């Protein structure tokens, strides 16, 4: 049970004119799991006669995993102000729109909040008032953001140590020729795709490797007749006996080891008789992956093991774009959300057009947001080298005509921008 009251938070900034960079207030809360900060810039970028003020939403675990607007925060009304430290008179006050806070846009405010000539020379009081703050009962505990890391580091390390270790693995992914080892139990619990792969009809198309001990012993028995090299061949998915596999996992090649066939039935029976008496290790599933870089695949598996991800640079195999693509394929929604937030936060005037025309148009989760960004900032975007390169080489972009037509139609219909602040 909780009840709501009005609340305010104030911070006195001493010698603010001597600040050379932006500063943040200590975190404060309006409920047990809703945390905020104030951000102050003594000199506005591009408008040096103004100071800038913003309200920063510190995401909870749940908020950090979604790119949609944070509806809980939209229920607040907030007034930000600057006061004179001696008279306590309000020098500037403005009401903030809290409906658009999200992981993509966790910061809202004003680039030109107040003219610096109106402020006292040495110190100011920066404050905020909320129309409501929830008071909880003693049995209710705060749920701190925890910087997005809900698991102890030693536990994460323990799980990470199990990844890519052949001795613990029952599945081997051959990713562009490089072997990566994992455990099917973990993968099935974390991804619907892998659950389908290892359970049910998909399993009929999976290759099992021959036990290492069995292989070594068979190589020593040169006197035993062996079948021709077609014992272990790449099988097309249409020949595997599972008609639905080709559409679902078309980019993987499954290898099956069929029973050795020989024209001489006696030789065939002798091989089976000898092999059946040998100790055989548990067989490991082998899956060929041809459409992703090994580093991309390994980082995706690391997320499944630890729930953490490290993004690389834009051109690296572990870039947000590459990890978004692999998460989309393997139905890993949480990883996809993390990658999407990273992509949207990195969106700017110079790269938005190229991203839309080369990648974002292929995914509904990306297309609408990037399209809106380009439209709302078209007057600047159309002058960038990236956009000029696209219009000079339209044949390099399969959806060029459809996208440029939609952009121009929307530009002339609506030139307002959600990103003007």
XYZ file of C-alpha atoms in Angstrom:
421
model
C 0.000 0.000 0.000
C 1.281 3.497 -0.813
C 0.034 7.073 -0.964
C 1.058 9.989 -3.160
C 2.268 13.483 -2.232
C 3.832 16.405 -4.042
C 7.594 16.566 -3.772
C 10.593 18.664 -4.723
C 14.345 18.268 -4.947
C 16.836 21.152 -4.873
C 20.590 21.408 -5.386
C 22.792 24.460 -4.836
C 25.503 24.811 -7.488
C 28.466 26.758 -6.137
C 30.775 28.581 -8.556
C 28.818 27.163 -11.452
C 30.450 29.654 -13.828
C 33.766 27.879 -13.314
C 32.382 24.574 -14.563
C 33.998 23.483 -17.813
C 31.615 20.618 -18.532
C 28.166 19.236 -17.762
C 27.350 17.977 -14.258
C 24.756 15.588 -12.854
C 22.879 15.731 -9.582
C 22.820 12.738 -7.214
C 19.978 10.326 -8.080
C 16.588 10.882 -6.470
C 13.373 8.884 -6.586
C 9.629 9.438 -6.936
C 8.746 5.810 -6.128
C 10.483 2.658 -4.955
C 11.689 1.877 -8.486
C 11.572 5.238 -10.335
C 14.870 7.151 -10.218
C 15.954 10.429 -11.823
C 18.833 12.900 -12.117
C 19.149 16.536 -13.152
C 21.752 17.449 -15.744
C 23.145 20.995 -15.951
C 25.356 22.478 -18.667
C 26.690 25.952 -17.826
C 27.090 26.798 -21.519
C 24.698 25.530 -24.164
C 26.240 23.952 -27.236
C 25.672 26.262 -30.172
C 24.068 28.901 -27.935
C 26.783 30.082 -25.521
C 24.587 32.821 -24.074
C 22.292 30.158 -22.549
C 22.647 27.377 -19.985
C 21.063 23.936 -20.556
C 18.991 21.851 -18.124
C 17.702 18.291 -18.567
C 15.894 15.646 -16.556
C 17.505 12.203 -16.879
C 15.475 9.033 -16.289
C 17.589 6.258 -14.738
C 16.104 3.058 -16.186
C 15.015 0.140 -14.028
C 15.830 -3.414 -15.131
C 12.456 -3.693 -16.830
C 12.695 -0.311 -18.551
C 16.195 -1.001 -19.835
C 14.949 -4.057 -21.722
C 12.388 -2.283 -23.895
C 12.536 0.459 -26.515
C 8.935 1.581 -26.103
C 7.976 4.682 -24.103
C 8.045 4.236 -20.336
C 4.367 4.631 -19.533
C 4.900 4.746 -15.762
C 6.974 7.923 -16.065
C 4.411 9.491 -18.394
C 2.026 9.797 -15.429
C 4.262 12.396 -13.746
C 4.138 16.152 -14.171
C 7.465 17.889 -13.530
C 8.458 21.562 -13.252
C 12.155 22.423 -13.470
C 13.397 25.759 -12.172
C 16.400 27.886 -11.258
C 16.212 30.063 -8.125
C 18.278 32.924 -6.751
C 20.176 31.554 -3.722
C 19.538 34.638 -1.552
C 16.044 35.847 -2.446
C 14.784 32.343 -3.416
C 12.909 33.979 -6.282
C 12.413 31.810 -9.348
C 14.530 33.103 -12.217
C 13.203 30.567 -14.744
C 10.634 27.764 -14.519
C 9.302 25.402 -17.190
C 7.063 22.325 -17.317
C 8.590 19.197 -18.810
C 6.815 16.688 -21.064
C 7.434 13.286 -19.442
C 5.529 11.172 -21.990
C 8.489 10.441 -24.250
C 11.057 8.965 -21.884
C 12.439 5.662 -23.172
C 15.680 3.711 -23.358
C 16.285 5.453 -26.669
C 15.551 8.885 -25.223
C 16.217 8.755 -21.445
C 16.904 12.476 -21.320
C 14.464 15.366 -21.881
C 14.914 19.068 -21.368
C 16.034 22.332 -22.922
C 19.191 23.208 -24.783
C 18.392 26.889 -24.196
C 16.842 26.880 -20.752
C 17.830 30.290 -19.394
C 19.952 33.254 -20.474
C 23.120 33.408 -18.408
C 22.807 37.179 -18.007
C 19.752 36.566 -15.793
C 21.678 34.389 -13.356
C 23.729 35.466 -10.328
C 27.457 35.277 -10.881
C 28.503 32.800 -8.209
C 25.791 30.266 -7.355
C 22.286 29.114 -8.246
C 19.663 26.717 -6.906
C 18.596 24.093 -9.454
C 15.396 22.267 -8.564
C 12.474 20.175 -9.734
C 8.908 19.662 -8.464
C 6.826 16.563 -9.121
C 3.066 16.496 -8.821
C 3.278 13.147 -7.049
C 5.722 10.955 -5.175
C 4.793 7.543 -3.811
C 5.377 6.813 -0.129
C 5.581 3.078 0.596
C 4.995 0.954 3.679
C 7.828 -0.574 5.772
C 7.491 -3.975 4.088
C 8.124 -2.472 0.640
C 11.786 -2.320 -0.352
C 13.409 0.001 -2.927
C 14.303 -1.653 -6.219
C 17.488 0.134 -7.207
C 18.519 0.225 -10.874
C 21.815 -1.523 -10.092
C 23.383 -0.118 -13.250
C 21.671 -2.828 -15.321
C 23.613 -5.705 -13.693
C 21.205 -7.906 -11.711
C 23.634 -10.832 -11.266
C 26.766 -10.983 -9.098
C 29.980 -10.780 -11.094
C 31.281 -14.100 -9.794
C 28.091 -15.852 -10.906
C 28.353 -14.326 -14.375
C 32.002 -15.363 -14.562
C 31.137 -18.918 -13.544
C 28.585 -19.213 -16.346
C 30.903 -17.564 -18.874
C 33.600 -20.126 -18.033
C 31.286 -22.913 -19.211
C 31.026 -21.460 -22.713
C 33.157 -22.762 -25.576
C 34.614 -25.609 -23.505
C 34.512 -28.940 -25.397
C 34.574 -30.941 -22.156
C 31.263 -29.404 -21.036
C 29.575 -29.228 -24.442
C 27.054 -31.416 -26.166
C 26.760 -29.244 -29.290
C 29.468 -27.994 -31.638
C 28.783 -25.100 -33.997
C 31.107 -24.939 -36.985
C 30.919 -21.232 -37.762
C 32.713 -20.512 -41.014
C 35.138 -23.318 -40.187
C 35.726 -22.357 -36.540
C 34.376 -24.657 -33.816
C 32.369 -23.105 -30.973
C 31.075 -25.338 -28.169
C 27.955 -24.934 -26.039
C 25.354 -26.783 -23.989
C 21.930 -27.462 -25.491
C 20.125 -27.207 -22.138
C 21.150 -23.571 -21.701
C 20.420 -22.679 -25.313
C 16.955 -24.233 -25.242
C 15.994 -22.383 -22.064
C 17.124 -19.044 -23.498
C 16.001 -19.205 -27.123
C 12.828 -20.491 -28.740
C 14.815 -21.066 -31.930
C 17.238 -23.453 -30.252
C 14.390 -25.173 -28.455
C 12.814 -25.935 -31.805
C 16.168 -26.981 -33.199
C 17.000 -29.559 -30.539
C 13.495 -30.846 -29.772
C 10.944 -32.265 -32.177
C 11.178 -32.631 -35.942
C 14.214 -30.393 -36.368
C 16.357 -32.868 -34.463
C 15.959 -35.340 -37.347
C 18.245 -33.151 -39.477
C 21.027 -32.763 -36.920
C 24.416 -34.400 -37.344
C 26.005 -36.238 -34.438
C 29.790 -36.373 -34.404
C 31.463 -39.720 -33.962
C 32.908 -40.205 -30.485
C 36.576 -39.151 -30.392
C 37.638 -42.373 -28.693
C 35.741 -44.425 -31.246
C 37.366 -42.524 -34.114
C 40.873 -43.161 -32.763
C 40.287 -46.848 -32.266
C 38.749 -47.280 -35.696
C 41.745 -45.587 -37.317
C 44.008 -48.192 -35.695
C 41.992 -51.094 -37.141
C 43.265 -50.856 -40.679
C 42.339 -54.471 -41.332
C 38.644 -53.773 -40.925
C 36.899 -52.873 -44.220
C 35.585 -49.301 -44.185
C 32.942 -47.700 -46.373
C 33.673 -45.130 -49.042
C 33.954 -41.425 -48.247
C 30.226 -40.856 -48.610
C 29.909 -42.049 -44.982
C 29.886 -38.393 -43.856
C 28.491 -36.032 -46.457
C 26.723 -32.698 -46.467
C 23.021 -33.380 -46.829
C 20.598 -30.950 -48.376
C 17.689 -30.152 -46.067
C 15.240 -31.479 -48.647
C 16.927 -34.890 -48.401
C 16.797 -35.043 -44.621
C 13.233 -36.224 -44.372
C 11.998 -33.011 -42.707
C 10.124 -30.891 -45.218
C 9.678 -27.903 -42.899
C 13.341 -27.421 -42.040
C 14.420 -25.673 -45.218
C 12.152 -22.684 -44.626
C 12.817 -22.392 -40.889
C 16.607 -22.704 -40.799
C 17.631 -22.282 -44.412
C 21.016 -20.743 -43.648
C 22.271 -23.793 -41.727
C 23.585 -26.926 -43.353
C 22.847 -30.005 -41.261
C 25.121 -32.989 -41.592
C 23.909 -36.516 -40.878
C 25.988 -39.634 -40.602
C 24.047 -42.484 -42.163
C 24.605 -46.182 -41.467
C 27.524 -47.415 -43.529
C 26.364 -49.275 -46.592
C 28.432 -51.959 -48.262
C 27.867 -54.389 -51.053
C 29.345 -57.047 -48.832
C 26.841 -57.694 -46.018
C 29.280 -59.851 -44.122
C 31.849 -57.051 -43.984
C 29.136 -54.645 -42.888
C 28.058 -56.931 -40.071
C 31.648 -57.418 -38.937
C 32.181 -53.659 -38.691
C 29.041 -53.215 -36.600
C 29.968 -56.169 -34.397
C 33.427 -54.813 -33.608
C 32.221 -51.248 -33.054
C 29.383 -52.307 -30.776
C 31.865 -53.849 -28.337
C 33.919 -50.642 -27.996
C 33.358 -47.957 -25.349
C 31.770 -44.927 -27.081
C 31.682 -41.415 -25.650
C 28.508 -39.378 -25.760
C 28.034 -38.040 -29.226
C 28.056 -34.291 -29.789
C 25.649 -32.498 -32.098
C 27.411 -30.733 -34.983
C 25.793 -27.774 -36.740
C 27.278 -25.747 -39.593
C 26.653 -21.993 -39.497
C 27.569 -20.120 -42.661
C 25.855 -16.746 -42.401
C 27.545 -15.142 -39.358
C 31.092 -14.349 -38.294
C 32.438 -16.556 -35.461
C 32.839 -13.536 -33.167
C 29.211 -12.521 -33.759
C 27.999 -16.023 -32.968
C 30.184 -16.322 -29.869
C 28.975 -12.981 -28.465
C 25.378 -14.086 -29.006
C 26.075 -17.302 -27.077
C 27.799 -15.301 -24.341
C 24.618 -13.282 -23.888
C 22.594 -16.488 -23.572
C 24.991 -17.706 -20.889
C 25.467 -14.465 -18.901
C 22.700 -12.043 -19.944
C 25.407 -9.489 -20.730
C 26.646 -8.173 -24.054
C 29.676 -6.167 -25.172
C 29.152 -4.240 -28.379
C 32.051 -3.613 -30.718
C 32.664 -0.785 -33.146
C 30.419 -0.124 -36.112
C 32.597 -2.169 -38.473
C 33.336 -5.063 -36.106
C 31.614 -8.487 -36.074
C 30.123 -7.617 -32.669
C 28.655 -4.286 -33.780
C 25.090 -3.476 -32.653
C 23.882 -4.073 -36.224
C 25.401 -7.549 -36.459
C 24.156 -8.553 -33.015
C 20.676 -7.234 -33.843
C 20.627 -9.396 -36.980
C 21.724 -12.560 -35.199
C 19.297 -11.939 -32.322
C 16.504 -11.478 -34.845
C 17.287 -14.795 -36.491
C 17.645 -16.801 -33.286
C 14.580 -15.230 -31.623
C 16.514 -13.726 -28.697
C 14.266 -10.795 -27.880
C 16.276 -9.380 -24.975
C 19.486 -9.213 -26.997
C 17.571 -7.684 -29.878
C 16.220 -4.972 -27.580
C 19.691 -4.177 -26.227
C 21.063 -3.914 -29.762
C 18.142 -1.770 -30.888
C 18.638 0.686 -28.016
C 22.346 0.905 -28.872
C 21.564 1.519 -32.548
C 18.977 4.192 -31.856
C 21.203 6.009 -29.388
C 23.961 6.072 -32.009
C 21.672 7.493 -34.663
C 22.667 10.956 -35.883
C 22.281 13.277 -38.841
C 25.319 11.854 -40.629
C 24.548 8.129 -40.420
C 20.730 7.975 -40.356
C 20.167 7.894 -44.140
C 22.811 5.244 -44.791
C 21.445 3.096 -41.964
C 17.886 3.382 -43.291
C 18.705 2.586 -46.919
C 21.195 -0.213 -46.212
C 19.851 -2.016 -43.138
C 16.896 -0.599 -41.215
C 14.361 -1.022 -44.055
C 14.655 -4.807 -43.684
C 13.346 -4.841 -40.096
C 10.042 -3.387 -38.943
C 11.513 -2.841 -35.461
C 14.076 -0.430 -36.940
C 12.464 0.968 -40.048
C 9.735 3.171 -38.580
C 11.933 4.871 -36.004
C 14.800 5.578 -38.420
C 12.385 6.724 -41.135
C 10.785 9.203 -38.710
C 14.204 10.479 -37.670
C 15.232 11.088 -41.290
C 11.921 12.792 -42.099
C 11.924 15.017 -39.033
C 15.503 16.142 -39.679
C 15.451 16.016 -43.466
C 16.645 19.573 -44.031
C 19.957 18.634 -42.396
C 20.120 14.952 -43.395
C 19.728 15.710 -47.122
C 22.919 17.811 -47.034
C 25.116 15.123 -45.468
C 27.742 13.197 -47.489
C 25.957 9.955 -46.653
C 22.673 11.037 -48.206
C 24.410 12.486 -51.259
C 26.258 9.205 -51.770
C 22.961 7.296 -51.654
C 21.289 9.525 -54.250
C 24.386 9.299 -56.472
C 24.385 5.484 -56.390
C 20.733 4.394 -56.133
C 21.425 1.001 -57.707
C 23.378 0.025 -54.567
C 20.195 0.241 -52.489
C 17.419 -2.195 -53.450
C 14.643 -0.142 -51.834
C 15.896 3.259 -52.952
C 12.853 4.355 -54.967
C 10.304 3.199 -52.396
C 12.152 4.783 -49.487
C 12.911 8.109 -51.150
C 9.291 8.396 -52.291
C 8.039 7.774 -48.754
C 10.524 10.236 -47.263
C 9.533 13.050 -49.615
C 5.827 12.395 -49.116
C 6.197 12.587 -45.344
C 8.502 15.605 -45.432
C 5.937 17.675 -47.284
C 3.135 16.374 -45.062
C 4.811 16.988 -41.697
C 7.987 18.912 -40.921
C 7.706 18.843 -37.102
C 10.505 17.128 -35.211
C 10.425 15.175 -31.976
C 14.171 15.628 -31.792
C 14.300 19.410 -31.834
C 15.293 19.541 -28.179
